[in-house]
Every structure is written in structure tokens, then in C-alpha cells.
Amino acid sequence: MSDPQTRVPGASADQLEWHRVHPVTPLVRAWAAVLVLLFVLGNQALDSLSSLGEVAGQVVRLWWVAVLALLLFLLVVAGVSWLAWRMTTYAVDDTAAHLRKGILFRQQRHARLDRLQAVDVRQPLVARLFGLAELTLEVAGGADSAVRIGFLRLDDANALRADLLARAAGVKARRAAGTREPAQAEVRDQAAVREQVTSDQQSDAAGVPGAATGVVPDAEAPRDAVAAVAAPVPEPVLEAPENAVYEVPPGRLVASLLRLPVIWIILLAFVGLGVAVGVTRNFGLLGSVLPGLFGAGAYLFSRFAGEFGFRAAISPDGIRLRHGLLETRAQTIPPGRVQALSLTQGFWWRGKGWWRVKVNVAGYGVEGNSETQHVLLPVGPRDEALTALWLVLPDLRTDEVAPLLDEGLTGDARTDRWFTTSPRTARIFDPISWRRNGFAVAERVLLLRTGRLTRSLVVVPHERTQSLGVEQGPWQRRRGVASFAVHSTPGPVGPRVPHLASGVVAGLLDEQSVRARTARAHQPPERWMEQVTALPEVADGRDGTA
Amino acid sequence: MTSPAPEPRPGAGADAGAPASPAASSSDPFQPADVTWARVSPRLIPVRWILVAFWVGLPALVCAVLAVLLTVWLWIPAGVLAAALLWAVLLIPRQVRAIGYAERDDDLLIRKGILFRQLVVVPYGRMQFVDVSAGPLARRFGIATVQLHTAAASTDAEIPGLAPGEAERLRDRLTAHGEARLAGL
């Protein structure tokens, strides 16, 4: 069992170059366990100390035994973690990322890069202290399918991410197995192409009202990863330059959280609690309500900490999102990986005109650890929300579509020109928002609008439709309506419109499956840079809309 | 079919304020044009009967026995369960007959339900994998279940009660279709 490790680096059957993660990794992963262990042991030591206080001599002897046992235990733990570290190796080639781990049960995982859905660089609090980061490759393979490479030094993680994205984009795929210099030259060449693209998109961003606060004129500054490339990446890869698009100031984030209904529930609970305790003099009530309050507070704090310092940027490698107060996360979502998108406005955000933008990305959904992973814009005015939408779907940034989006965000049946809404017979099912519930079809996307108090607009690109569903209950049938749903990958966005007229649903079902099929036939390649260089007509089409 | 700018859709949204005509129900979303539904095997009926008898009938029996032995109050749950059992036994044949599927050129349609009806359209190119499963009871009655999985967890595309031969044929056809129309996510 112990001899595989001797031939791990570089000596495997193929010519993959295997790398190790940072040696501090076990400590960073297990710090909580170590703390708990120390705490428990300390507690028990104290207990035994106090209970055996009268036989002091024996205690001293036992104390040494305990210390010895602890040391032995720590030694075993350290040995096992050292072994685990030795056995964890990763490698990257042009088509896949490989990860090997496990001591007794060896696990080898190969993630195909053309199926790459997103790359996250995550820094938990403890890892930040060491300047380490974990790289997560999402490949949409169901539960726990992500490839986690960690921990690495932050610079190495960034360089590895740039390398992975370049390979996944197809920049390196056509490179011949030549000498080092031409390869380098081509990489730089491709980087130049990327810069070209970015400057195009930059002019896009500059045109967006209220956006483009920190636009870098000549894309010089963001090449931070170039100098810092170290051993893990054999050839330095230029990180695709990026342009900042929007950021969420902390003040706005706090204000937006204060406008959530949770706050009012908490306040009401406090007031009610105060009154109840004041009247009954029964302080036991406090204990009964506190867990709920803690839960609400924890939710608020997790949202604040998760969405703190939210910044979005666009690069040829996709959308870059950075956020987090304690644990920071830098997400990269390559082009065409967003399956569905929603813009929502809770009732209490309406006064400010704020919107929240969430996305479904395959691979994110199954993790379910944090809601923030799905957030494209935590809170922002309408302009920024539309900018976020355009980051995902640049085709929607035309003057023709603008009134359509307006209608989707705030319109209803009385002002509609494009949206098809519920018939009047559906009023009894949804007396408040029957005029809002509806859909509209644009060239590239399906727009689903629901909710009057909490407004919501869901945008699904035609080529991202997984399957379609219709449901109808007995009462709905008497009223001649049915509910329509587009099935998307797991995530916070559920594209669905209730209570549309049956005939409309029948038509939509037919047309939408045709549209989805046509759009899929024309969808851009998985390796997104190939369309820039190899398919000029696609690039032309994009320029035409911009 | 697609136009560069979204066109106003005549007649669909404009008259939403006006009362919808009953003519809207003339085109039923659950009965698309030129689709012939394939039915599932009637052997699914006894399988479901047995399952219902086990999960509802047995507790009803236990309640009845305990009601005789202990207290008359237990007749209430026994009665409720027996009524549910009767309802289910009467409903199951109709339910099974209501299950239908249709293979079109590019997608598979699955329809089920009488009171609460649902229809799923699964494009072949969207299938990630196909499950064929049969429990011990289903095997004894010679039926199997085919389930289609897409990348969306909410896709509920399950065809119960297929004869094993039909299930295999469907599986192979679906797989072949899926490969021919393979698309990414």
C-alpha cells in the first residue's frame, strides 16, 4: 500500500505531470476537528483533575499518561494526514483535470474540461491566514461531482485557474506538440485575441448606464497572475484580462437586508416577547423563542458575510464574481454556462427599485451549501440588474428588447404588448397577480413573469431548456387554464408560469420544443474561445447586436 | 419562425382583460395534434392493487383487529383507511389507463393523471441517462419501469408498467435517439 506513493510524481504511465497540494492542507481542512478534540480533551482533563483532587499524587501520574496518550494520538493523526497529503495529487492536460486521493480507498477523478461549468477559488477564513485557496471545478455530474484541488497558494490557484480556463476554452487545444517557444508565442497570441474581445466587451460595459466604474483602459493591470506563476503550472498562462462591471457597496447591502421581511419578523418577535415576559413575568418564554431568533439572525449574517464586497467583472473566460467577508470566493462562470436566470424584487425593495439576480449553473445546484453561490447580483438598482442580465445574455442588449424587458420587470396585462398573461378565468386562483403571470418569447430566450407583490422575471435561453411540463388540476380544467413549467438544472431559479389558458399552453408547448431544438442545433461550441477564432461569422453576429 | 425583434403576439395577450372564450380549451395541451398515445401494460393494475393493499389495507386490518380487542374508537381510522382503500382500488385501473407515452421524432411525451393531469416533453438530445428498473413484485407480473433523466432534477419522466420487451426496446431507441441528437447541457 505504501509503495504507490514512491512513483507518484511524474512517473505514471502517461506523461501527466502530477503535482501535490500545499502541505498545510490537512491542518486547514481539519482545524475545526483539531480544536474540538483539544477542547474535549482539555475538558476531560479538567474534570478528572477536579474529581480526583484528593489523590493528587495519582493525578500527576495519570496526567503524564494522558499527555503521552495525547501525543501518541496526535502523532498518529499527523502521520495519517501526512500520508493523505502525500497521496493527494493532481494533474492537468488539454482535455481533463485529474485528481488522485485517498489512502486505503484510492480515488481517481477525471473531469473533462469541455464539460467545465464553473471554476471557484474559495478561501475559508483559516486558509486566508495561510494565504491558501481551494480550487473547485464544477462539472455537473450530480451530487459531489466537483473536483476540489486544495489547498494551494493563492497565486498558484489563480494561475491554475487561468490555465484550466484557457484549456477549457480551447485556446490550447489546437496547439501542436512543438517546442516551448512557439507554444508560448501562441499562448500570447491567444491572449492578444482575448484582449481584443475584452476591449469589445469593455466598450459594451462602458455604454451601460451606471456601470463600468472601474474600467481599465488598456487591460494592463489585471494580468496579476503572470508574474506569480510558480512550479505547479509548467508554462505561464496569461489570465484573461477582465473589466469590472459593478460592485455592491456595503451600505446598500445592509440597507437591503434591513428591508427584508425577516427583520420585521425578528422585531415583532422581540416586541411580542417583551410584552409577554412583561405581562407574565415568565422568563422561560425567552428560551422558547431564542432558537428561532438565532436562526433568523444566522440567516441574515450568512447573507451579509456571503455577499459582502460583491464585485462582478467580465472577461473572455466568462463572468467573474468575487465576494465574501470571512470566507472569500472568486467564481468564474464561462460563457453559455448559465442555464436560467431570475430577477426578483421583494415588496420592500420596490421603493428603492432594487433587484436581485440569481442564476442556475449546472454543478452549483447539487452542492446546496450556500445560496450566495447562485447570486449574480445580491442587490442593485434596475440598471445594474439589467447589466447582470446582459453579462449572461449579451444578445438582449438591444433597443428592440428594452421595452420587452421593461414589461417583464414591472408591466402587467393592462399595459402589455408582448406578454401573454393568464385569462380572466384564472383570477380566482391568483387574485393578486393573475395580471402579472405570463410569458413572452424573444428570439433567443423565453421570458416568464410572475408575482405582483414579489416581482419576478425568469429568463431561460432556448438552448438551455431541458424538458417542458404542463400540469392541470380538475378546477383548472373547468376554468380552461393550465400551469406551464420549463425544467432547468437544480438551482434557485424555477421557471414556471401558473394558470395560462389551455390553448395558449398547448401552442407554447409545441413552439417551445421546436425553438429549443433549433437553438440547440445552433448553440456555440463548449470550448468558448473556438467561436472567436474559428467561427468568425458567430463573432460577427455578436458585433452586429452590440 | 424566429424574428429579430419580439413581435406583438396577436390575440394572445391583448385580450387578457376580456373574459377568455371557452374556445380556448378546444386545443388541449394534453392532446397535441398528430400524437398517438401508447398505453402501458394492464398488468400494472394488480401490482398497484397489491401495493395499496399492503400499505393501506394492512393498517386498516390491524386497526379493525385492535378495535375489536381494545376500544371501539379505533373503528374510525379503520373506516377511513378502508374507504381510502376502496377509492384507490376503484381509481387505479383508470389511473393506469390514463398513463400514456408517445415517441415523436425529436422528443418523448409522457402523460399521466385523470383529475390532476400532467404532461412532460423530454427532447431526446437532453437525456443524460435512462433507467430500467423492476422490483420483485413487478418482475413477478412481468413489467418494468423506464425512467428518463435529464440534467434537470425536476424532470419527472417515468413510464411505469412496461412489458420487459417493450422496456428494452424503448431503452435502446431512446439511447439511439439520444446519441443521434446529443447536445451539451
XYZ file of C-alpha atoms in Angstrom:
731
model
C 0.000 0.000 0.000
C 2.860 2.302 0.695
C 4.818 1.896 -2.496
C 2.481 3.681 -4.945
C 3.492 6.952 -3.400
C 7.102 6.482 -4.418
C 6.192 6.605 -8.059
C 3.579 9.281 -7.905
C 5.340 12.337 -9.238
C 5.642 12.308 -12.970
C 6.282 8.589 -13.214
C 2.798 7.392 -14.108
C 2.043 5.525 -17.290
C 1.115 8.583 -19.301
C 3.118 11.752 -19.440
C 0.927 13.632 -16.998
C 2.760 15.828 -14.609
C 1.401 15.231 -11.141
C 1.536 17.943 -8.515
C 0.952 17.944 -4.796
C -1.215 20.337 -2.889
C 0.179 22.580 -0.200
C 1.488 20.737 2.900
C -0.602 22.822 5.313
C -3.788 21.442 3.698
C -4.629 18.856 6.399
C -4.388 21.491 9.092
C -6.617 23.889 7.165
C -9.156 21.171 6.461
C -9.188 19.735 9.957
C -8.677 22.792 12.129
C -12.204 22.596 13.460
C -11.793 18.931 14.326
C -8.458 19.655 15.986
C -9.991 22.460 18.033
C -12.900 20.289 19.118
C -10.539 17.494 20.025
C -8.351 19.773 22.101
C -11.436 21.229 23.758
C -12.854 17.817 24.650
C -9.539 16.542 25.884
C -8.977 19.676 27.893
C -12.416 19.399 29.413
C -11.911 15.806 30.378
C -8.514 16.567 31.820
C -10.048 19.333 33.911
C -12.861 17.048 35.006
C -10.551 14.295 36.042
C -8.379 16.852 37.736
C -11.204 18.204 39.856
C -12.786 14.865 40.672
C -9.538 13.288 41.699
C -8.360 16.328 43.510
C -7.844 14.480 46.798
C -5.396 11.942 45.409
C -3.004 14.457 43.970
C -0.082 12.144 43.500
C -2.028 9.745 41.360
C -3.402 12.604 39.346
C 0.084 13.719 38.487
C 0.948 10.266 37.322
C -2.314 9.992 35.330
C -1.632 13.403 33.879
C 1.553 12.160 32.286
C -0.215 9.159 30.914
C -2.863 11.437 29.426
C -0.264 13.699 27.877
C 1.558 10.692 26.483
C -1.674 9.294 25.011
C -2.494 12.678 23.551
C 0.937 12.951 21.989
C 0.660 9.465 20.564
C -2.775 10.255 19.191
C -1.562 13.485 17.623
C 1.357 11.628 16.135
C -0.983 9.104 14.526
C -3.252 11.881 13.253
C -0.267 13.765 11.893
C 1.055 10.625 10.248
C -2.267 9.842 8.646
C -2.720 13.404 7.421
C 0.831 13.436 6.109
C 0.096 10.227 4.236
C -3.163 11.669 2.942
C -1.287 14.706 1.772
C 1.325 12.552 0.078
C -1.384 10.607 -1.706
C -3.299 13.641 -2.967
C -2.012 14.677 -6.344
C -3.473 16.459 -9.286
C -2.596 16.951 -12.923
C -3.989 18.854 -15.848
C -3.790 18.070 -19.518
C -5.522 19.523 -22.526
C -8.731 17.575 -22.158
C -9.160 16.834 -18.480
C -8.208 17.614 -14.924
C -7.115 14.639 -12.863
C -7.206 14.237 -9.107
C -5.994 11.280 -7.063
C -6.593 10.950 -3.377
C -7.262 8.527 -0.558
C -5.008 6.247 1.439
C -6.798 2.914 1.700
C -9.543 3.641 -0.796
C -7.833 5.298 -3.706
C -9.943 7.605 -5.771
C -9.045 8.866 -9.205
C -11.215 11.500 -10.749
C -11.005 12.847 -14.261
C -13.046 15.898 -15.108
C -13.469 16.640 -18.790
C -12.609 20.239 -19.361
C -15.065 20.770 -22.192
C -17.784 19.954 -19.678
C -16.459 22.505 -17.216
C -19.352 24.537 -15.817
C -17.628 26.876 -13.399
C -14.381 27.339 -11.520
C -14.394 28.668 -7.983
C -11.406 29.763 -5.942
C -12.524 29.527 -2.349
C -10.644 30.839 0.661
C -12.061 29.864 4.031
C -11.049 32.048 6.941
C -8.297 29.763 8.186
C -6.941 29.292 4.676
C -6.762 33.051 4.305
C -4.476 33.223 7.308
C -2.065 30.941 5.485
C -2.643 32.600 2.115
C -4.107 29.404 0.711
C -7.058 28.741 -1.538
C -9.052 25.784 -2.808
C -9.931 25.396 -6.448
C -13.280 23.811 -7.271
C -14.116 22.616 -10.764
C -17.821 22.123 -11.307
C -18.657 19.588 -13.979
C -22.391 18.953 -13.479
C -22.105 15.250 -12.763
C -24.616 15.025 -9.966
C -24.023 15.129 -6.242
C -20.423 15.613 -5.161
C -19.083 15.566 -8.680
C -16.930 18.658 -8.265
C -13.177 18.274 -8.376
C -11.635 20.060 -5.425
C -7.966 20.810 -5.688
C -6.730 22.269 -2.492
C -5.234 23.822 -0.805
C -2.787 25.754 -2.950
C -1.048 29.062 -2.520
C -3.404 31.745 -3.762
C -1.141 32.716 -6.638
C -0.801 29.121 -7.706
C -4.563 28.644 -7.509
C -5.130 31.676 -9.680
C -2.531 30.542 -12.170
C -4.048 27.057 -12.255
C -7.466 28.552 -12.812
C -6.171 30.617 -15.707
C -4.539 27.532 -17.143
C -7.678 25.422 -16.762
C -9.879 28.060 -18.307
C -7.508 28.521 -21.216
C -7.543 24.793 -21.855
C -11.295 24.508 -21.375
C -11.812 27.397 -23.764
C -9.966 25.519 -26.441
C -7.160 28.068 -26.635
C -4.563 25.398 -26.127
C -6.317 22.516 -27.788
C -5.077 23.181 -31.290
C -1.556 23.836 -30.156
C 0.830 21.402 -31.753
C 3.186 19.492 -29.526
C 6.071 21.670 -30.603
C 8.859 23.280 -28.714
C 8.323 25.609 -25.853
C 8.844 28.923 -27.575
C 6.225 28.612 -30.328
C 3.749 27.317 -27.806
C 4.381 30.307 -25.637
C 4.074 32.556 -28.596
C 0.741 31.069 -29.440
C -0.473 31.443 -25.904
C 0.431 35.080 -26.010
C -1.167 35.331 -29.382
C -4.365 33.920 -27.998
C -4.129 36.245 -25.077
C -3.986 39.079 -27.554
C -7.163 37.781 -29.140
C -8.742 37.659 -25.737
C -7.738 41.222 -25.081
C -9.294 42.170 -28.343
C -12.541 40.542 -27.311
C -12.425 42.131 -23.920
C -11.955 45.563 -25.304
C -15.066 44.945 -27.375
C -16.981 43.904 -24.331
C -15.448 46.735 -22.422
C -16.977 49.204 -24.803
C -20.212 47.363 -24.161
C -19.838 47.789 -20.461
C -18.893 51.417 -20.808
C -22.137 52.060 -22.602
C -24.155 50.659 -19.757
C -25.582 53.425 -17.632
C -24.390 53.357 -14.072
C -21.919 50.583 -14.706
C -18.264 50.354 -15.587
C -16.999 52.170 -12.559
C -13.502 50.789 -12.636
C -12.865 50.169 -16.310
C -9.233 49.536 -17.012
C -8.373 51.325 -20.239
C -5.776 49.071 -21.758
C -6.236 45.867 -19.779
C -2.783 46.145 -18.260
C -3.463 45.829 -14.571
C -5.430 42.580 -14.371
C -2.531 40.458 -15.526
C -1.699 39.777 -11.920
C -1.167 36.076 -12.330
C 1.593 36.278 -14.887
C 4.460 37.142 -12.649
C 3.395 34.917 -9.821
C 3.346 31.611 -11.668
C 5.311 29.028 -9.778
C 6.043 25.353 -10.007
C 2.527 23.854 -10.390
C 1.953 25.360 -13.813
C 4.640 24.429 -16.274
C 4.043 27.286 -18.659
C 2.888 30.686 -17.604
C -0.602 31.329 -18.881
C -1.896 34.802 -19.172
C -5.055 35.200 -17.198
C -7.734 36.595 -19.434
C -7.967 40.298 -18.685
C -11.136 41.417 -17.051
C -13.142 44.554 -16.675
C -15.036 45.474 -13.564
C -18.717 45.878 -14.269
C -20.390 46.585 -10.965
C -19.902 46.224 -7.247
C -22.238 46.324 -4.309
C -21.284 48.844 -1.620
C -21.670 47.534 1.950
C -24.119 50.286 2.794
C -26.524 49.171 0.123
C -26.156 45.557 1.194
C -27.005 46.400 4.809
C -29.912 48.584 3.747
C -31.235 45.829 1.529
C -31.029 43.293 4.349
C -32.818 45.689 6.682
C -35.648 45.764 4.199
C -36.131 42.019 4.253
C -39.289 40.744 5.957
C -37.073 38.659 8.243
C -36.107 41.839 10.042
C -39.735 42.692 10.744
C -40.404 39.192 11.956
C -37.454 39.460 14.304
C -38.555 42.850 15.571
C -42.131 41.687 16.048
C -40.870 38.622 17.855
C -38.797 40.805 20.159
C -41.690 43.145 20.865
C -44.076 40.284 21.419
C -41.561 38.590 23.642
C -41.025 41.736 25.677
C -44.736 42.205 26.172
C -45.279 38.559 27.026
C -42.439 38.497 29.514
C -43.546 41.830 30.958
C -47.096 40.598 31.460
C -46.461 37.083 32.654
C -43.098 37.564 34.409
C -42.224 34.189 32.938
C -38.661 34.300 31.701
C -38.915 30.755 30.419
C -40.543 32.231 27.337
C -37.180 33.661 26.349
C -35.740 30.219 25.928
C -38.591 29.106 23.703
C -38.214 31.890 21.167
C -34.474 32.389 21.163
C -33.601 29.481 18.825
C -35.839 30.921 16.144
C -34.292 34.340 16.574
C -30.834 32.838 16.385
C -31.811 31.100 13.187
C -33.081 34.299 11.627
C -30.004 36.161 12.777
C -27.752 33.464 11.392
C -29.526 33.694 8.053
C -29.078 37.456 7.949
C -25.435 37.190 8.926
C -24.718 34.489 6.385
C -26.220 36.649 3.686
C -24.258 39.659 4.827
C -20.994 37.743 5.117
C -21.514 35.858 1.893
C -22.438 38.838 -0.233
C -20.122 41.347 1.364
C -17.875 43.176 -1.059
C -19.613 41.723 -4.078
C -17.847 42.567 -7.322
C -18.617 41.381 -10.820
C -16.347 41.579 -13.822
C -16.436 40.335 -17.376
C -13.621 38.603 -19.159
C -13.392 36.384 -22.235
C -13.354 33.457 -19.829
C -16.755 34.445 -18.580
C -18.235 36.212 -15.623
C -16.029 36.736 -12.608
C -17.690 37.169 -9.246
C -15.844 37.937 -6.042
C -17.464 38.163 -2.655
C -17.266 37.215 0.978
C -16.394 38.702 4.310
C -14.875 35.821 6.250
C -14.712 33.186 3.575
C -13.989 34.716 0.207
C -14.953 33.147 -3.061
C -13.958 34.059 -6.593
C -16.247 32.411 -9.120
C -15.716 32.170 -12.843
C -18.701 31.154 -14.935
C -17.656 30.618 -18.560
C -19.922 31.848 -21.367
C -23.019 29.788 -22.051
C -22.978 28.015 -18.701
C -25.909 29.835 -17.176
C -28.971 27.651 -17.518
C -31.568 30.086 -16.263
C -31.639 33.488 -14.646
C -34.114 35.285 -12.436
C -34.588 38.902 -11.479
C -36.631 39.315 -8.329
C -37.821 42.288 -6.349
C -39.343 41.774 -2.955
C -42.124 44.088 -1.909
C -39.939 46.094 0.435
C -37.301 46.686 -2.214
C -39.746 48.307 -4.555
C -39.364 51.766 -3.053
C -35.665 51.668 -3.780
C -36.142 49.967 -7.127
C -33.726 47.221 -6.151
C -33.479 43.854 -7.833
C -31.738 40.616 -7.024
C -30.339 38.459 -9.811
C -29.825 34.727 -9.366
C -28.682 32.071 -11.817
C -28.857 28.329 -12.266
C -25.482 26.863 -13.104
C -25.234 23.117 -13.520
C -22.993 21.762 -10.791
C -23.709 24.549 -8.326
C -27.179 23.302 -7.578
C -26.319 19.969 -6.092
C -23.907 21.418 -3.600
C -26.546 23.406 -1.826
C -24.193 24.714 0.825
C -24.672 28.366 0.175
C -27.252 30.423 -1.571
C -24.622 33.027 -2.420
C -23.030 30.787 -4.994
C -26.027 31.307 -7.246
C -26.163 35.058 -6.865
C -25.168 37.209 -9.799
C -26.192 40.460 -8.142
C -27.160 40.483 -4.442
C -28.939 43.805 -4.622
C -28.788 46.578 -7.155
C -30.811 49.181 -8.990
C -32.592 48.247 -12.174
C -29.705 49.337 -14.397
C -27.280 47.043 -12.655
C -29.751 44.199 -12.707
C -30.086 44.618 -16.451
C -26.308 44.806 -16.739
C -26.118 41.496 -14.902
C -28.629 40.073 -17.345
C -26.585 41.324 -20.268
C -23.431 39.787 -18.844
C -25.118 36.437 -19.276
C -27.054 37.183 -22.446
C -25.391 39.949 -24.458
C -27.944 39.434 -27.216
C -30.626 41.025 -25.096
C -28.814 44.340 -25.124
C -30.676 45.884 -27.994
C -33.135 48.717 -28.230
C -35.835 46.386 -29.506
C -35.652 44.180 -26.446
C -35.502 47.016 -23.903
C -39.271 47.656 -23.789
C -39.823 43.912 -23.576
C -37.589 43.728 -20.512
C -39.343 46.755 -19.052
C -42.610 44.988 -19.430
C -41.175 41.852 -17.894
C -39.867 43.693 -14.867
C -42.724 45.991 -13.993
C -45.547 45.654 -16.519
C -48.796 43.785 -16.251
C -51.678 42.796 -18.501
C -53.112 46.307 -18.679
C -50.012 47.664 -20.394
C -48.687 44.557 -22.081
C -47.676 44.452 -25.694
C -45.650 41.251 -25.765
C -46.515 39.249 -22.721
C -49.271 36.678 -22.777
C -50.901 36.543 -19.379
C -53.466 34.458 -17.563
C -57.039 34.797 -18.776
C -59.610 36.426 -16.533
C -60.928 32.986 -15.604
C -57.688 32.445 -13.653
C -58.468 35.352 -11.339
C -59.991 33.086 -8.750
C -56.749 31.063 -8.478
C -54.482 34.043 -8.087
C -56.498 37.188 -7.404
C -53.447 39.360 -6.779
C -51.031 38.603 -9.544
C -53.077 36.993 -12.312
C -52.386 40.015 -14.456
C -48.626 39.638 -13.985
C -48.330 35.904 -14.560
C -47.357 35.461 -18.138
C -44.688 34.744 -20.674
C -43.095 36.294 -23.717
C -40.882 34.866 -26.410
C -37.837 36.652 -27.738
C -35.502 35.435 -30.404
C -33.043 33.750 -28.074
C -34.859 33.471 -24.761
C -38.132 32.665 -23.108
C -39.248 35.191 -20.505
C -41.520 34.087 -17.687
C -43.045 36.740 -15.480
C -44.774 36.097 -12.160
C -45.714 37.819 -8.930
C -47.142 41.202 -8.201
C -46.013 41.772 -4.634
C -42.726 39.965 -5.130
C -41.991 40.614 -8.755
C -40.043 38.021 -10.616
C -38.822 37.683 -14.167
C -37.188 34.441 -15.231
C -35.139 34.274 -18.416
C -34.323 30.903 -19.986
C -32.241 30.700 -23.155
C -33.987 28.430 -25.651
C -30.998 26.127 -25.979
C -30.906 25.580 -22.192
C -34.388 24.088 -21.971
C -34.102 20.605 -20.507
C -37.693 19.469 -20.740
C -41.133 21.001 -20.603
C -44.060 20.202 -18.373
C -47.751 21.002 -18.106
C -49.975 20.416 -15.108
C -53.686 20.824 -14.687
C -55.934 20.163 -11.762
C -59.676 19.471 -12.013
C -60.707 23.010 -11.122
C -58.149 24.441 -13.519
C -59.629 22.298 -16.274
C -63.109 23.645 -15.610
C -61.673 27.114 -15.884
C -59.731 26.293 -19.032
C -56.271 27.028 -17.646
C -53.115 25.012 -17.061
C -49.694 25.615 -15.491
C -46.597 25.587 -17.625
C -43.058 24.799 -16.489
C -39.648 24.736 -18.083
C -37.374 22.271 -16.328
C -33.937 23.661 -15.621
C -30.915 22.301 -13.805
C -31.084 22.298 -9.987
C -30.812 25.761 -8.534
C -32.784 28.644 -7.122
C -34.472 29.533 -10.421
C -37.606 27.549 -11.172
C -39.050 28.731 -14.492
C -42.792 28.289 -14.196
C -45.957 30.189 -15.025
C -49.208 29.160 -13.392
C -52.715 29.357 -14.869
C -52.264 30.145 -18.529
C -55.101 29.489 -20.937
C -55.076 25.845 -22.060
C -54.933 26.704 -25.732
C -52.028 29.064 -25.151
C -50.164 26.387 -23.216
C -50.744 23.857 -25.985
C -49.318 26.267 -28.537
C -46.419 27.246 -26.322
C -45.544 23.615 -25.668
C -45.338 22.900 -29.376
C -43.497 26.050 -30.374
C -41.098 25.973 -27.463
C -39.906 22.449 -28.158
C -39.233 23.464 -31.757
C -37.449 26.627 -30.673
C -35.343 24.736 -28.146
C -34.376 22.208 -30.778
C -33.425 24.859 -33.321
C -31.454 26.829 -30.763
C -29.589 23.718 -29.632
C -28.591 22.958 -33.189
C -27.016 26.399 -33.443
C -25.567 26.731 -29.999
C -21.942 27.849 -29.720
C -19.282 25.225 -29.010
C -18.490 24.125 -25.483
C -14.982 25.446 -25.928
C -15.993 29.039 -25.994
C -12.863 30.587 -27.474
C -13.181 28.469 -30.573
C -16.075 30.516 -31.786
C -13.947 33.648 -31.602
C -11.141 32.338 -33.724
C -12.612 29.520 -35.737
C -16.129 30.742 -36.354
C -15.863 34.358 -37.401
C -19.467 34.545 -38.535
C -20.654 33.973 -34.984
C -18.434 36.748 -33.757
C -19.779 38.983 -36.498
C -23.295 38.280 -35.399
C -22.409 39.274 -31.882
C -20.817 42.508 -33.055
C -23.925 43.267 -35.028
C -26.100 43.194 -31.949
C -23.750 45.203 -29.792
C -40.178 31.188 -37.214
C -37.966 33.432 -35.197
C -37.882 37.100 -35.877
C -35.148 39.507 -34.855
C -37.444 41.573 -32.692
C -40.141 40.143 -30.482
C -43.398 40.711 -32.241
C -46.617 41.539 -30.501
C -48.487 38.286 -30.412
C -51.879 38.962 -31.880
C -54.848 37.965 -29.841
C -52.903 36.253 -27.090
C -52.038 38.932 -24.593
C -54.052 41.817 -25.893
C -57.413 40.484 -24.840
C -56.266 39.171 -21.492
C -58.514 41.696 -19.823
C -61.526 40.399 -21.649
C -63.140 37.175 -20.475
C -61.468 34.241 -22.107
C -63.646 32.405 -24.525
C -64.387 28.754 -23.863
C -62.924 28.136 -27.315
C -59.509 28.337 -25.648
C -59.989 24.819 -24.337
C -60.539 23.482 -27.823
C -56.824 22.878 -28.231
C -55.992 20.740 -25.261
C -52.353 20.830 -24.153
C -52.679 17.214 -23.067
C -53.699 16.085 -26.514
C -51.229 17.530 -29.019
C -52.125 17.103 -32.648
C -50.951 14.001 -34.552
C -49.907 12.120 -31.458
C -50.998 8.555 -30.822
C -50.514 7.515 -27.243
C -49.100 4.157 -26.325
C -50.646 2.626 -23.224
C -48.776 0.821 -20.510
C -49.418 -2.799 -19.677
C -52.643 -3.538 -17.729
C -50.550 -5.817 -15.539
C -49.608 -2.645 -13.690
C -53.119 -2.650 -12.197
C -52.740 -5.763 -9.989
C -49.253 -4.614 -8.975
C -50.608 -1.320 -7.736
C -53.558 -3.075 -6.099
C -51.193 -5.274 -4.132
C -49.100 -2.295 -3.100
C -52.148 -0.369 -1.949
C -53.469 -3.434 -0.123
C -50.149 -3.686 1.678
C -49.752 -0.029 2.626
C -53.410 0.847 3.263
C -55.310 -2.415 3.588
C -52.977 -3.962 6.124
C -53.099 -0.970 8.526
C -56.890 -0.954 8.125
C -56.987 -4.615 9.075
C -54.713 -4.021 12.076
C -56.922 -1.130 13.205
C -60.008 -3.277 12.846
C -58.498 -6.111 14.868
C -57.345 -3.726 17.568
C -60.761 -2.102 17.557
C -62.340 -5.442 18.341
C -59.798 -6.184 21.028
C -59.268 -2.808 22.682
C -61.549 0.102 22.009
C -64.327 0.978 19.606
C -62.641 4.323 18.844
C -60.202 2.575 16.576
C -63.052 1.866 14.150
C -62.662 5.476 12.977
C -59.152 5.125 11.475
C -60.075 1.654 10.280
C -63.074 3.058 8.454
C -61.112 5.929 6.980
C -58.413 3.569 5.763
C -60.970 1.163 4.331
C -62.663 3.990 2.456
C -59.281 5.119 1.093
C -58.588 1.554 0.062
C -61.881 1.269 -1.768
C -61.310 4.602 -3.511
C -57.797 3.608 -4.542
C -58.901 0.194 -5.792
C -61.569 1.788 -7.942
C -59.257 4.547 -9.139
C -56.180 2.523 -10.023
C -57.483 0.940 -13.250
C -58.484 4.352 -14.575
C -55.158 5.823 -13.460
C -53.191 3.121 -15.199
C -55.231 3.546 -18.358
C -54.531 7.282 -18.221
C -50.774 6.766 -18.396
C -49.588 7.234 -21.923
C -46.385 7.900 -23.775
C -45.601 8.830 -27.333
C -42.352 8.837 -29.234
C -42.197 11.744 -31.607
C -39.351 12.492 -33.974
C -37.416 14.637 -31.539
C -38.968 14.158 -28.142
C -40.811 11.785 -25.910
C -44.163 12.730 -24.397
C -45.355 11.237 -21.139
C -48.871 11.885 -19.867
C -50.462 10.781 -16.633
C -53.278 11.558 -14.254
C -57.029 11.922 -14.573
C -58.026 14.601 -12.120
C -54.583 16.152 -11.787
C -53.119 15.720 -15.197
C -49.548 16.262 -16.146
C -47.588 16.105 -19.351
C -43.820 16.113 -19.792
C -41.979 16.717 -23.038
C -38.414 15.362 -22.974
C -36.213 16.077 -26.004
C -34.049 13.068 -26.865
C -30.945 15.246 -27.034
C -31.458 16.256 -23.417
C -31.397 12.790 -21.931
C -28.444 12.128 -19.723
C -29.274 8.521 -18.939
C -32.132 6.028 -18.959
C -33.029 3.755 -16.062
C -34.843 0.479 -16.447
C -35.886 -0.955 -13.108
C -38.175 -3.694 -11.873
C -38.848 -4.634 -8.274
C -39.616 -8.211 -7.176
C -43.366 -7.693 -7.413
C -43.134 -6.033 -10.820
C -40.877 -8.841 -12.066
C -43.397 -11.439 -10.945
C -46.046 -9.696 -13.009
C -43.659 -9.164 -15.884
C -43.453 -5.381 -16.000
C -40.649 -2.834 -15.715
C -40.243 0.898 -15.280
C -38.337 3.132 -17.655
C -37.165 6.462 -16.318
C -35.521 9.227 -18.287
C -33.078 11.551 -16.593
C -32.133 14.961 -17.868
C -29.830 17.465 -16.237
C -32.905 18.927 -14.567
C -33.885 17.218 -11.342
C -37.462 18.367 -11.793
C -37.965 16.320 -14.938
C -40.395 13.651 -13.791
C -40.257 11.367 -16.802
C -41.155 7.913 -15.596
C -43.070 5.282 -17.530
C -44.210 2.516 -15.192
C -45.702 -0.786 -16.238
C -43.957 -1.640 -19.465
C -43.572 -5.200 -20.647
C -39.881 -6.140 -20.394
C -39.506 -6.429 -24.139
C -41.112 -3.052 -24.683
C -38.985 -1.539 -21.922
C -35.808 -2.787 -23.568
C -36.928 -1.648 -26.983
C -37.772 1.776 -25.585
C -34.472 1.994 -23.742
C -32.500 1.137 -26.867
C -34.490 3.504 -29.038
C -34.136 6.320 -26.545
C -30.420 5.748 -26.246
C -30.031 5.679 -30.011
C -32.110 8.840 -30.378
C -30.130 10.496 -27.617
C -26.813 9.730 -29.264
C -28.049 10.979 -32.599
C -29.216 14.259 -31.136
C -26.593 14.647 -28.473
C -26.242 18.131 -27.111
C -24.344 19.584 -24.213
C -26.046 20.797 -21.124
